[in-house]
Coordinates of C-alpha atoms in Angstrom, one line a residue:
Chain A
M1 CA -0.4 -11.4 -18.5
H2 CA -2.2 -10.3 -21.7
K3 CA -5.1 -12.7 -20.7
F4 CA -5.7 -10.8 -17.5
A5 CA -5.5 -7.4 -19.2
N6 CA -9.1 -8.2 -20.2
P7 CA -11.3 -6.7 -17.5
A8 CA -13.8 -9.6 -17.6
Q9 CA -11.1 -12.2 -17.2
F10 CA -9.5 -10.1 -14.4
L11 CA -12.8 -9.9 -12.5
R12 CA -13.3 -13.6 -12.8
L13 CA -10.1 -14.0 -11.0
A14 CA -10.3 -11.0 -8.7
R15 CA -13.8 -11.8 -7.2
P16 CA -12.7 -15.1 -5.5
L17 CA -9.2 -13.9 -4.8
T18 CA -10.2 -10.7 -2.8
P19 CA -11.6 -12.5 0.3
V20 CA -8.8 -15.1 0.2
L21 CA -6.1 -12.3 0.3
F22 CA -8.0 -10.3 2.8
W23 CA -8.7 -13.1 5.4
S24 CA -5.3 -14.7 5.1
G25 CA -3.6 -11.3 5.3
L26 CA -5.6 -10.2 8.3
L27 CA -4.9 -13.5 10.2
L28 CA -1.2 -13.5 9.4
A29 CA -0.8 -9.8 10.3
L30 CA -2.7 -10.1 13.6
G31 CA -0.9 -13.4 14.4
A32 CA 2.5 -11.9 13.7
C33 CA 1.8 -8.8 15.8
A34 CA 0.6 -10.9 18.7
W35 CA 3.6 -13.1 18.3
G36 CA 6.0 -10.1 18.2
L37 CA 4.3 -8.4 21.1
T38 CA 4.0 -11.3 23.5
M39 CA 6.7 -13.8 22.6
T40 CA 9.8 -11.8 21.7
P41 CA 12.3 -10.6 24.3
A42 CA 13.2 -7.0 25.0
E43 CA 16.2 -5.8 23.1
R44 CA 19.4 -5.1 25.1
L45 CA 19.7 -1.3 24.3
Q46 CA 16.2 -0.3 23.1
G47 CA 14.2 -2.4 25.6
E48 CA 10.6 -3.2 24.7
T49 CA 10.2 -0.4 22.1
V50 CA 12.0 -2.7 19.5
K51 CA 8.5 -4.4 19.2
I52 CA 7.4 -1.4 17.0
I53 CA 9.6 -3.1 14.3
F54 CA 6.7 -5.5 13.5
V55 CA 4.6 -2.6 12.1
H56 CA 7.2 -0.1 11.2
V57 CA 9.4 -2.2 8.8
P58 CA 6.5 -3.8 6.9
S59 CA 5.0 -0.3 6.4
A60 CA 8.3 1.0 5.1
W61 CA 8.8 -2.0 2.7
L62 CA 5.2 -1.8 1.4
G63 CA 5.3 2.0 1.1
M64 CA 8.4 1.7 -1.2
G65 CA 7.1 -1.5 -2.9
G66 CA 3.9 0.3 -3.8
W67 CA 5.8 2.9 -5.8
V68 CA 7.7 0.2 -7.6
G69 CA 4.3 -1.3 -8.5
I70 CA 3.1 2.1 -9.8
A71 CA 6.2 2.4 -11.9
I72 CA 5.9 -1.1 -13.4
A73 CA 2.1 -0.6 -14.1
S74 CA 2.9 2.8 -15.7
I75 CA 5.5 1.2 -18.0
I76 CA 3.0 -1.5 -19.0
Q77 CA 0.4 1.2 -19.6
L78 CA 2.6 3.3 -21.8
V79 CA 4.3 0.5 -23.7
W80 CA 1.7 -2.2 -24.1
R81 CA -1.4 0.0 -23.4
H82 CA -3.0 -2.7 -21.2
P83 CA -6.4 -1.4 -20.1
L84 CA -5.9 -2.5 -16.5
A85 CA -2.4 -1.1 -16.0
G86 CA -3.4 2.5 -15.3
I87 CA -6.3 1.3 -13.1
S88 CA -4.0 -0.9 -11.1
A89 CA -1.4 1.9 -10.7
R90 CA -4.2 4.2 -9.4
A91 CA -5.4 1.5 -7.0
I92 CA -1.9 1.0 -5.6
A93 CA -1.5 4.7 -4.8
V94 CA -3.8 5.3 -1.8
P95 CA -2.8 2.2 0.2
G96 CA 0.9 3.0 -0.7
A97 CA 0.5 6.5 0.7
V98 CA -1.1 5.1 3.9
F99 CA 1.8 2.6 4.4
A100 CA 4.3 5.4 3.8
A101 CA 2.5 7.6 6.3
L102 CA 2.5 4.7 8.8
C103 CA 6.2 4.2 8.3
L104 CA 6.8 7.9 9.1
A105 CA 4.4 7.9 12.1
T106 CA 5.6 4.6 13.7
G107 CA 9.2 5.6 13.0
S108 CA 8.7 8.9 14.7
I109 CA 7.1 7.2 17.7
W110 CA 10.0 4.7 17.8
G111 CA 12.5 7.5 17.4
R112 CA 11.4 9.4 20.6
P113 CA 12.5 6.7 23.1
A114 CA 15.3 5.3 20.9
W115 CA 17.0 8.5 19.7
G116 CA 15.5 11.1 22.1
T117 CA 13.7 12.9 19.3
W118 CA 10.6 12.6 17.2
W119 CA 12.2 13.7 14.0
V120 CA 15.6 14.5 12.4
W121 CA 16.2 15.8 8.9
D122 CA 18.5 13.1 7.8
G123 CA 18.7 11.2 4.4
R124 CA 16.4 8.3 5.3
L125 CA 13.6 10.2 7.0
T126 CA 13.6 13.0 4.5
S127 CA 13.6 10.7 1.5
M128 CA 10.7 8.7 3.0
L129 CA 8.8 12.0 3.6
I130 CA 9.4 12.9 0.0
L131 CA 8.0 9.5 -1.1
F132 CA 4.8 10.3 0.9
F133 CA 4.4 13.7 -0.8
M134 CA 5.0 12.0 -4.1
Y135 CA 2.2 9.6 -3.4
L136 CA -0.1 12.7 -2.7
G137 CA 1.1 14.3 -5.9
Y138 CA 0.4 11.1 -7.9
I139 CA -3.1 10.7 -6.4
A140 CA -3.9 14.3 -7.2
L141 CA -2.5 14.1 -10.7
A142 CA -4.2 10.7 -11.5
S143 CA -7.6 12.0 -10.1
A144 CA -7.4 15.2 -12.0
S145 CA -6.4 13.7 -15.3
S146 CA -8.2 10.4 -15.5
E147 CA -9.3 9.1 -18.9
K148 CA -12.2 6.6 -18.9
G149 CA -11.1 5.3 -15.4
N150 CA -7.5 5.1 -16.5
V151 CA -4.8 7.5 -15.4
S152 CA -3.3 9.9 -17.9
R153 CA 0.1 9.6 -19.6
V154 CA 1.3 12.5 -17.5
A155 CA 0.6 10.6 -14.3
A156 CA 2.2 7.4 -15.7
V157 CA 5.4 9.3 -16.6
F158 CA 5.4 10.8 -13.1
G159 CA 5.0 7.3 -11.7
I160 CA 8.1 6.1 -13.7
V161 CA 10.3 9.1 -13.0
G162 CA 9.4 9.1 -9.3
A163 CA 10.8 5.6 -9.0
I164 CA 14.3 7.2 -8.8
N165 CA 13.5 8.0 -5.1
I166 CA 13.3 4.3 -4.2
P167 CA 17.0 3.5 -4.6
I168 CA 17.7 6.8 -2.9
I169 CA 15.7 5.8 0.2
N170 CA 17.4 2.4 0.2
R171 CA 21.0 3.8 -0.1
S172 CA 20.4 6.9 2.0
V173 CA 21.8 5.3 5.2
V174 CA 25.0 4.5 3.3
W175 CA 25.4 7.8 1.4
W176 CA 24.7 10.2 4.2
E177 CA 25.3 10.2 8.0
S178 CA 22.1 9.1 9.6
Q179 CA 20.5 8.6 12.9
H180 CA 18.8 5.6 11.3
Q181 CA 20.5 2.3 11.5
K182 CA 22.1 0.7 8.4
A183 CA 20.1 -2.0 6.6
S184 CA 19.7 -5.1 8.8
I185 CA 18.1 -7.3 6.1
T186 CA 19.6 -7.5 2.7
L187 CA 19.6 -10.0 -0.2
G188 CA 22.8 -11.4 1.2
G189 CA 21.3 -12.2 4.7
S190 CA 20.1 -10.7 7.9
S191 CA 21.8 -9.4 11.1
I192 CA 18.6 -9.5 13.0
D193 CA 18.2 -12.3 15.6
G194 CA 15.8 -15.0 14.6
A195 CA 13.5 -14.2 17.5
Y196 CA 12.6 -10.9 15.8
L197 CA 13.2 -11.9 12.2
W198 CA 10.5 -14.6 11.8
P199 CA 7.6 -12.6 13.2
L200 CA 8.8 -9.7 11.2
L201 CA 8.7 -11.7 7.9
V202 CA 5.3 -13.1 8.8
S203 CA 4.0 -9.6 9.6
F204 CA 5.4 -8.4 6.2
L205 CA 3.6 -11.3 4.4
G206 CA 0.3 -10.5 6.3
F207 CA 0.4 -6.8 5.6
G208 CA 1.4 -7.5 2.0
L209 CA -1.6 -9.8 1.4
L210 CA -3.8 -7.1 3.0
Y211 CA -2.3 -4.6 0.6
G212 CA -3.1 -7.0 -2.3
A213 CA -6.7 -7.3 -1.2
I214 CA -7.1 -3.6 -0.9
V215 CA -5.7 -3.1 -4.4
L216 CA -8.1 -5.6 -5.8
M217 CA -11.0 -3.9 -4.0
R218 CA -10.1 -0.6 -5.5
M219 CA -9.6 -2.0 -9.0
R220 CA -13.0 -3.6 -8.8
T221 CA -14.5 -0.3 -7.7
A222 CA -12.9 1.5 -10.7
L223 CA -14.1 -1.1 -13.1
A224 CA -17.7 -1.0 -11.7
D225 CA -17.6 2.8 -11.9
I226 CA -16.6 2.6 -15.6
R227 CA -19.6 0.2 -16.2
I228 CA -21.9 2.6 -14.3
E229 CA -20.8 5.5 -16.4
A230 CA -21.3 3.6 -19.6
R231 CA -24.8 2.4 -18.5
M232 CA -25.8 5.9 -17.4
R233 CA -24.8 7.3 -20.8
R234 CA -26.7 4.6 -22.6
L235 CA -29.8 5.1 -20.5
A236 CA -29.7 8.8 -21.1
E237 CA -29.4 8.2 -24.9
D238 CA -32.5 5.8 -24.9
Chain B
M1 CA 10.3 6.5 30.1
D2 CA 7.2 4.2 29.7
H3 CA 7.9 2.1 26.6
G4 CA 4.4 0.6 26.7
T5 CA 2.9 4.0 25.7
F6 CA 5.0 4.3 22.6
I7 CA 4.3 0.7 21.6
T8 CA 0.5 1.1 22.2
A9 CA 0.5 4.3 20.1
A10 CA 2.3 2.7 17.2
Y11 CA 0.0 -0.3 17.0
T12 CA -3.1 1.8 17.6
I13 CA -2.3 4.2 14.7
T14 CA -1.5 1.2 12.4
G15 CA -4.8 -0.5 13.3
L16 CA -6.9 2.6 12.9
A17 CA -5.3 3.6 9.5
L18 CA -5.5 0.1 8.0
G19 CA -9.0 -0.4 9.4
W20 CA -10.2 2.8 7.7
L21 CA -8.4 1.8 4.5
V22 CA -10.0 -1.6 4.4
L23 CA -13.5 -0.4 5.3
S24 CA -13.5 2.5 3.0
S25 CA -12.2 0.4 0.1
M26 CA -14.7 -2.4 0.8
I27 CA -17.7 -0.1 1.1
A28 CA -16.9 1.7 -2.1
M29 CA -16.4 -1.6 -3.9
K30 CA -19.7 -3.1 -2.7
R31 CA -21.6 0.2 -3.4
S32 CA -20.2 0.5 -7.0
E33 CA -20.7 -3.1 -7.9
A34 CA -24.3 -3.1 -6.6
L35 CA -25.1 0.0 -8.6
A36 CA -23.5 -1.4 -11.7
K37 CA -25.5 -4.7 -11.3
D38 CA -28.7 -2.7 -10.7
L39 CA -28.2 -0.6 -13.8
T40 CA -27.4 -3.7 -15.9
A41 CA -30.5 -5.4 -14.7
R42 CA -32.6 -2.3 -15.4
K43 CA -31.2 -2.1 -18.9
D44 CA -31.8 -5.8 -19.6
G45 CA -35.3 -5.7 -18.2
D46 CA -36.2 -2.6 -20.3
P47 CA -38.8 -3.6 -23.0
Q48 CA -37.4 -1.0 -25.3

């Protein structure tokens, strides 16, 4: 890991990896959505709207996973002072916020025919909304307090402390009465029928690879911006 | 209730949001890397 904390080493790996992640993620995500939309049966109670699961659940997992990534990168930044850790945390934030917003939007669209309402203030929906606002707060804090392309310690501490919301989201359907169903997929197994489970897992993999490609693009942008700033300063001095 | 409308809305929003995210990230990356390369070449080619 220390080897890839070097920006030059990182770029040597990231340049060929970006298109690989992008194209494989795009093909898998599109394929899984087509599979889910055309080849899965309607659910007994929810009918065809269950097919929203193939975009809603990956968005939820990636929205939460993004914050876990920010927290891990922030710990690495504070403890080992890796130069790329803060840059990666910042690169994770915007796509993470988009996935959290997509989870809320697609969930609301799914909720209208399934529950008869667009929104309820229950534990799961409210804690997910809080996660989205935390992403906005992190992005604002990291942008306002960046230090040589890296995020400040204040933003890193916020990234670590904010991770407390992730287990709250996960356990919210157990701790509080909720319109939202209990967890269908856990480490112990799945209660979802295989007809839905496999396209869902492929969809998650596809969107996850796309997320990875977007993070690499944003990290490369940040590193190029640092180089531009340094060159401009040197040109001005000459 | 027409379920197709809800499904179409969910997939359209996802496609638009991710399309914007990918395009904006890709354009920003290409623009910054091109400018950084240009400045490096200018510096290297500078006789002083």
